[in-house]
Short mmCIF file of C-alpha atoms in Angstrom, two decimals:
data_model
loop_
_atom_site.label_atom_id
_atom_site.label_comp_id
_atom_site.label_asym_id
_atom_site.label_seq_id
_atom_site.Cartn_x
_atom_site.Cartn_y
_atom_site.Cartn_z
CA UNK T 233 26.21 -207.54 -19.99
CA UNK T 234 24.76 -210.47 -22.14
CA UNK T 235 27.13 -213.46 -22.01
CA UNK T 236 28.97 -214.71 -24.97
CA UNK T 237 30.22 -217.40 -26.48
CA UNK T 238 32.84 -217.97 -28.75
CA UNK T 239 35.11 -220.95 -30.41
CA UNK T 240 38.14 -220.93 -28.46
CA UNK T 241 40.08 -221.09 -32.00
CA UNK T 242 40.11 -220.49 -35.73
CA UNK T 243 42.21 -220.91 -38.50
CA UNK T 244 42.45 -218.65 -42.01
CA UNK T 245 44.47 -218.25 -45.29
CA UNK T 246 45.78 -215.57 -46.16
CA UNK T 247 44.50 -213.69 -48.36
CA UNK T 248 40.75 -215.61 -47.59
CA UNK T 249 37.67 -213.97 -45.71
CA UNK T 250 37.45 -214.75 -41.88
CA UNK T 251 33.91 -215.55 -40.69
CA UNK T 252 34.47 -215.40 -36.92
CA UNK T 253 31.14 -216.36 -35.15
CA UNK T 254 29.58 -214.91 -31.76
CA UNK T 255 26.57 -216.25 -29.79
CA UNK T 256 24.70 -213.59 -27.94
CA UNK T 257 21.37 -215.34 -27.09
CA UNK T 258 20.75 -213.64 -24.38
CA UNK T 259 21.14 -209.83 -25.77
CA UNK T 260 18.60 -207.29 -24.62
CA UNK T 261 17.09 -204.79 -27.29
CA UNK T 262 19.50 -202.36 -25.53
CA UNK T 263 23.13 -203.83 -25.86
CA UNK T 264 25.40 -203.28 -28.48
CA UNK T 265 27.90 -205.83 -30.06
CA UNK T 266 30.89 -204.87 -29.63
CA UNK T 267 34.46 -206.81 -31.34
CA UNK T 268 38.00 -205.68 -30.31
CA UNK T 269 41.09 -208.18 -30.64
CA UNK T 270 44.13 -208.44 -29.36
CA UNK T 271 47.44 -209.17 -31.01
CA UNK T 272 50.35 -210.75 -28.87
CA UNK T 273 51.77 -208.21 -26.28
CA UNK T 274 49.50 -205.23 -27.07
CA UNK T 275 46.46 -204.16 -25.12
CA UNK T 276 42.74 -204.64 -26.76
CA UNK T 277 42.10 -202.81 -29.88
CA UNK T 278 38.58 -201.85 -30.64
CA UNK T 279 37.25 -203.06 -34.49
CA UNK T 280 34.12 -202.41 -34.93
CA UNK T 281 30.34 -202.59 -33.04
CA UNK T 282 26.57 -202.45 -34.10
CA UNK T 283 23.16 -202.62 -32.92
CA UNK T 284 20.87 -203.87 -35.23
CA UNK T 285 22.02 -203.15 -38.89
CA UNK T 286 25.15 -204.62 -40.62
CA UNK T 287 27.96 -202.35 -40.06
CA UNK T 288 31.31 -201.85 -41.87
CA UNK T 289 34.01 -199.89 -41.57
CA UNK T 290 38.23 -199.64 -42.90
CA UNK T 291 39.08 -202.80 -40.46
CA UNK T 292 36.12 -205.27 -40.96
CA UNK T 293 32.21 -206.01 -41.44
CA UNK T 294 29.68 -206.95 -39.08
CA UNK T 295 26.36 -208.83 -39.42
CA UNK T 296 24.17 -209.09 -36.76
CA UNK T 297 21.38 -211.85 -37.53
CA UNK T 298 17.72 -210.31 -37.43
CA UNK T 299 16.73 -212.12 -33.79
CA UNK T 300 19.95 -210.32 -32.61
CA UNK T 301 21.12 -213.91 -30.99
CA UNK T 302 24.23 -214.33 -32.71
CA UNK T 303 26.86 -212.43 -34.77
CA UNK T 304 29.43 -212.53 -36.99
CA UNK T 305 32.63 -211.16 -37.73
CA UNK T 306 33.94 -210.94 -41.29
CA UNK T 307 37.89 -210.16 -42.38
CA UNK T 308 37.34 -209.75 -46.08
CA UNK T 309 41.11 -210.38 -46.70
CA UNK T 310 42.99 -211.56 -43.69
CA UNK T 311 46.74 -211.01 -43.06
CA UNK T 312 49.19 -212.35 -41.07
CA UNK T 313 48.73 -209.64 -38.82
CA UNK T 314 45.75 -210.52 -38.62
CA UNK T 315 46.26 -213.29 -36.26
CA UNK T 316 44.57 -212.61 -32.67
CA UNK T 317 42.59 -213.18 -29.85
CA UNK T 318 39.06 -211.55 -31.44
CA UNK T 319 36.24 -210.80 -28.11
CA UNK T 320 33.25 -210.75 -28.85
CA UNK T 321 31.17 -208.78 -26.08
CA UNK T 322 27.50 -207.33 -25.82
CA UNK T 323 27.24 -204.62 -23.69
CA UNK T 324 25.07 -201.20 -22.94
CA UNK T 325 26.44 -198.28 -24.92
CA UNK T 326 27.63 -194.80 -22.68
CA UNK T 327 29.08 -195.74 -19.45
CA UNK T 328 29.24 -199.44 -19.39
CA UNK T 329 31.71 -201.32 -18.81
CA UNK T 330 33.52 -203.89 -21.50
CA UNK T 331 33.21 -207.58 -20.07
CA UNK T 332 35.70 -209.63 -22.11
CA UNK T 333 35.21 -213.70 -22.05
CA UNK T 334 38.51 -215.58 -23.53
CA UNK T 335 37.59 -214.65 -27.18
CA UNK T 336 38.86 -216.89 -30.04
CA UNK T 337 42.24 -217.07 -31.26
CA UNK T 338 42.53 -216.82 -34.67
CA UNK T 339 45.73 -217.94 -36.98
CA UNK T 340 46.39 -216.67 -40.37
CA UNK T 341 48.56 -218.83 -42.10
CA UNK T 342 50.52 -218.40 -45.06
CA UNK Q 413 48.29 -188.79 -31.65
CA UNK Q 414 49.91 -190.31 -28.98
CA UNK Q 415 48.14 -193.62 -27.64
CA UNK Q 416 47.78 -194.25 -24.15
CA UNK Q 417 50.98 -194.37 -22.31
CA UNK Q 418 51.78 -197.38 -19.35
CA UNK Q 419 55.02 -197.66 -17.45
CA UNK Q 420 57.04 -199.84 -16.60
CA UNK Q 421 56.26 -202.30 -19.54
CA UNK Q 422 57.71 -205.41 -17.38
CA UNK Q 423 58.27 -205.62 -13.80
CA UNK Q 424 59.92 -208.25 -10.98
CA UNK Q 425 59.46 -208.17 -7.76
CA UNK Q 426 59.23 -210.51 -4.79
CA UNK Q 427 56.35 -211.30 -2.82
CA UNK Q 428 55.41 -208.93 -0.09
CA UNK Q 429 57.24 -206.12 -1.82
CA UNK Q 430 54.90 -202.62 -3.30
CA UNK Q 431 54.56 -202.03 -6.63
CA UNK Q 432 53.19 -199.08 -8.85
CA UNK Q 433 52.14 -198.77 -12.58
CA UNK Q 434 51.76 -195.47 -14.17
CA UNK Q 435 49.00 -194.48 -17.15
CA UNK Q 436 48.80 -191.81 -19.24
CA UNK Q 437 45.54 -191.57 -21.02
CA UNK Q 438 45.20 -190.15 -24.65
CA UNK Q 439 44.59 -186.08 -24.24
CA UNK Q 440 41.56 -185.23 -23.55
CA UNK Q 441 39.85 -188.55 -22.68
CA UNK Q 442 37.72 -188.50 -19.45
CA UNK Q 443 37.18 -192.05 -18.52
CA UNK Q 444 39.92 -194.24 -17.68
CA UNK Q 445 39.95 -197.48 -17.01
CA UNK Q 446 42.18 -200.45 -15.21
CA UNK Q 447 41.97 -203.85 -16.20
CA UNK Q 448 43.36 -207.37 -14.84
CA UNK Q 449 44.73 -209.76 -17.25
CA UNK Q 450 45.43 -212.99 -16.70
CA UNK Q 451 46.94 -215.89 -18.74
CA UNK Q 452 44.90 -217.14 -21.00
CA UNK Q 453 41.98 -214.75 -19.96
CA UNK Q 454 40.20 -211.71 -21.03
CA UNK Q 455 41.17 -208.59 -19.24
CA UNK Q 456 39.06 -208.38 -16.51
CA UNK Q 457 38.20 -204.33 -14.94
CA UNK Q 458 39.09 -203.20 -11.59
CA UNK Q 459 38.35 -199.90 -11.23
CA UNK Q 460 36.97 -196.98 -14.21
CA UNK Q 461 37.32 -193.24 -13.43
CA UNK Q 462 35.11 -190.18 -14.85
CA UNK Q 463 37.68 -187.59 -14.54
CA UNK Q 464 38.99 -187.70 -11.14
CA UNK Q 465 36.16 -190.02 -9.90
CA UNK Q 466 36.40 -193.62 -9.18
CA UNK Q 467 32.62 -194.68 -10.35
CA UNK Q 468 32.97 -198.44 -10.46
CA UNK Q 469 35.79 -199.94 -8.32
CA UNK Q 470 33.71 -202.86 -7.10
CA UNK Q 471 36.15 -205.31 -8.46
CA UNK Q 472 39.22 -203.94 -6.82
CA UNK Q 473 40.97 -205.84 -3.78
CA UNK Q 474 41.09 -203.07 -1.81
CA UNK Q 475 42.75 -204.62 0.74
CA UNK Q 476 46.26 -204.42 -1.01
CA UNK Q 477 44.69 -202.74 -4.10
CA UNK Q 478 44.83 -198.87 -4.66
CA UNK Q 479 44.31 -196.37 -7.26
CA UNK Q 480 44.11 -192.46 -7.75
CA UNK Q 481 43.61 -190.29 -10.88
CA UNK Q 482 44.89 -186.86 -9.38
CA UNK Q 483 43.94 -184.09 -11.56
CA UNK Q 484 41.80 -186.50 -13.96
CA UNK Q 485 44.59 -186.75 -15.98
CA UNK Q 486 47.19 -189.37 -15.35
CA UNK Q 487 46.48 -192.74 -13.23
CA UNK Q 488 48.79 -194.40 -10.85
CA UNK Q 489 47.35 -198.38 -9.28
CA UNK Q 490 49.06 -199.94 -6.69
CA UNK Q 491 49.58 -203.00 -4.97
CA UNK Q 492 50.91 -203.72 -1.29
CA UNK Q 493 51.79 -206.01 -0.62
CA UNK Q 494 51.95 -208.02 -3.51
CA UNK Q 495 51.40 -211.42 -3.73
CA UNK Q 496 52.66 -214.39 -6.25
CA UNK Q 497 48.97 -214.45 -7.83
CA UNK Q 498 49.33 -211.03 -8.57
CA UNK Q 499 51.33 -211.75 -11.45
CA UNK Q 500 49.50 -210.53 -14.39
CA UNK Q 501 49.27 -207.82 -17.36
CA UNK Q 502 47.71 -204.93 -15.94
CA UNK Q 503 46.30 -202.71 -18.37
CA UNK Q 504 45.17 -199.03 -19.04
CA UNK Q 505 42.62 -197.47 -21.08
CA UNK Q 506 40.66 -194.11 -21.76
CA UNK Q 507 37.64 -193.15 -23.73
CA UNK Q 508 36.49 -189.77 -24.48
CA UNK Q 509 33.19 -190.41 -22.03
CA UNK Q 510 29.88 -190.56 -22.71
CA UNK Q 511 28.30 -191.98 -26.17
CA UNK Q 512 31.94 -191.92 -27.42
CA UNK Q 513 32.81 -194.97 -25.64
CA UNK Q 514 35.37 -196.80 -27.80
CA UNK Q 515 37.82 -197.68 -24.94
CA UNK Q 516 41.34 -197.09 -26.02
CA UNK Q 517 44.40 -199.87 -24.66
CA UNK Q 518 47.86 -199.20 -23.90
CA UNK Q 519 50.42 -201.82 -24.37
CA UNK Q 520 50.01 -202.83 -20.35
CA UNK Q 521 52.29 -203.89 -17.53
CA UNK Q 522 53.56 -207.35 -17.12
CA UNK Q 523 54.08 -208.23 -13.50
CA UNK Q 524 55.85 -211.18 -11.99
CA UNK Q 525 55.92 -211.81 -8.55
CA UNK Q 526 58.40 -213.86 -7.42
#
């Protein structure tokens, strides 16, 4: 998998968009970007993932830039519940493995 | 639909002393997977299993490190003996296989070794 890197932190109001940033410089034509976050005391939940073309779905939207080196994340209208560690991770789709870095912990505040 | 399933949810033991964590994947879902998560970290896989096949269980200690998937259904991992820097969050997950490979979590199993 293509390392990635992340800002170890973010912070949000609620009710604003959150733009949360990947770096994937290294990404082969192959690999997939893939989000999931995790809240406090739950396991990983997938969000969303894309290859080339923007992608959105009920949870958030993704833009990939057109060199494919870097991505971004995009909570239209972030919650409290919102707040989590968000991974970032570029990976082969099928039977590939997930290789999680330390992701960036984001903080919606009131 | 029921999520994936872990048990115990906590768990204290002293050093030297087995342990076991349970998983019960979401119906239907052929790969599982066990991760490693440690403070401050990203979970970090041990081993993944295609039905009752371990296929990647490079990173597992297998010296005090053991898993099975009897059936291809449910999961068991142990550890014996554990030691203090096993303490961790040891967590499940199952995908349906193949191109469908959205990897689903369970809420994990916090360990402390004392």
């Amino acid at each position: 998998d293509a390392k990635t890197t992340q800002p170890p932190s973010m912070d949000c109001a609620e009710g604003r968009a959150a733009n949360l940033p990947c770096n994937h410089s290294t990404i082969s034509g192959n690999e997939y970007v893939y989000w999931y976050r995790q809240i406090h005391s739950q396991g990983p939940q997938y969000i969303i993932h894309g290859l080339k073309n923007n992608e959105t779905n009920e949870m958030a939207s993704l833009i990939i830039t057109e060199d494919r080196k870097s991505s971004t994340l995009i909570l239209p209208h972030a919650t409290l519940r919102d707040t989590a560690v968000y991974y970032c991770i570029a990976s082969l789709r099928g039977y590939s493995t997930l290789t999680f870095g330390k992701g960036t912990m984001l903080l919606v505040s009131p | 639909e029921a999520g994936v399933v872990q048990s115990p949810r906590y768990k204290i033991i002293e050093k030297k002393q087995p342990v076991a964590f349970w998983c019960n994947p979401i119906s239907g879902h052929n790969t599982l997977y066990w991760y490693l998560q440690n403070l401050g970290q990203g979970p970090e896989l041990l081993i993944r299993y295609e039905n009752e096949e371990a296929v990647d269980d490079s990173q597992l200690p297998k010296d005090r490190f053991s898993a099975e998937r009897l059936k291809g259904v449910d999961s068991t991992l142990k550890i014996q003996p554990a030691e203090l820097g096993d303490s961790a969050v040891y967590l499940c997950a199952s995908s349906l296989g193949g191109a469908k490979e959205t990897q689903y979590f369970g809420p994990g199993t916090r360990l402390l070794v004392l």
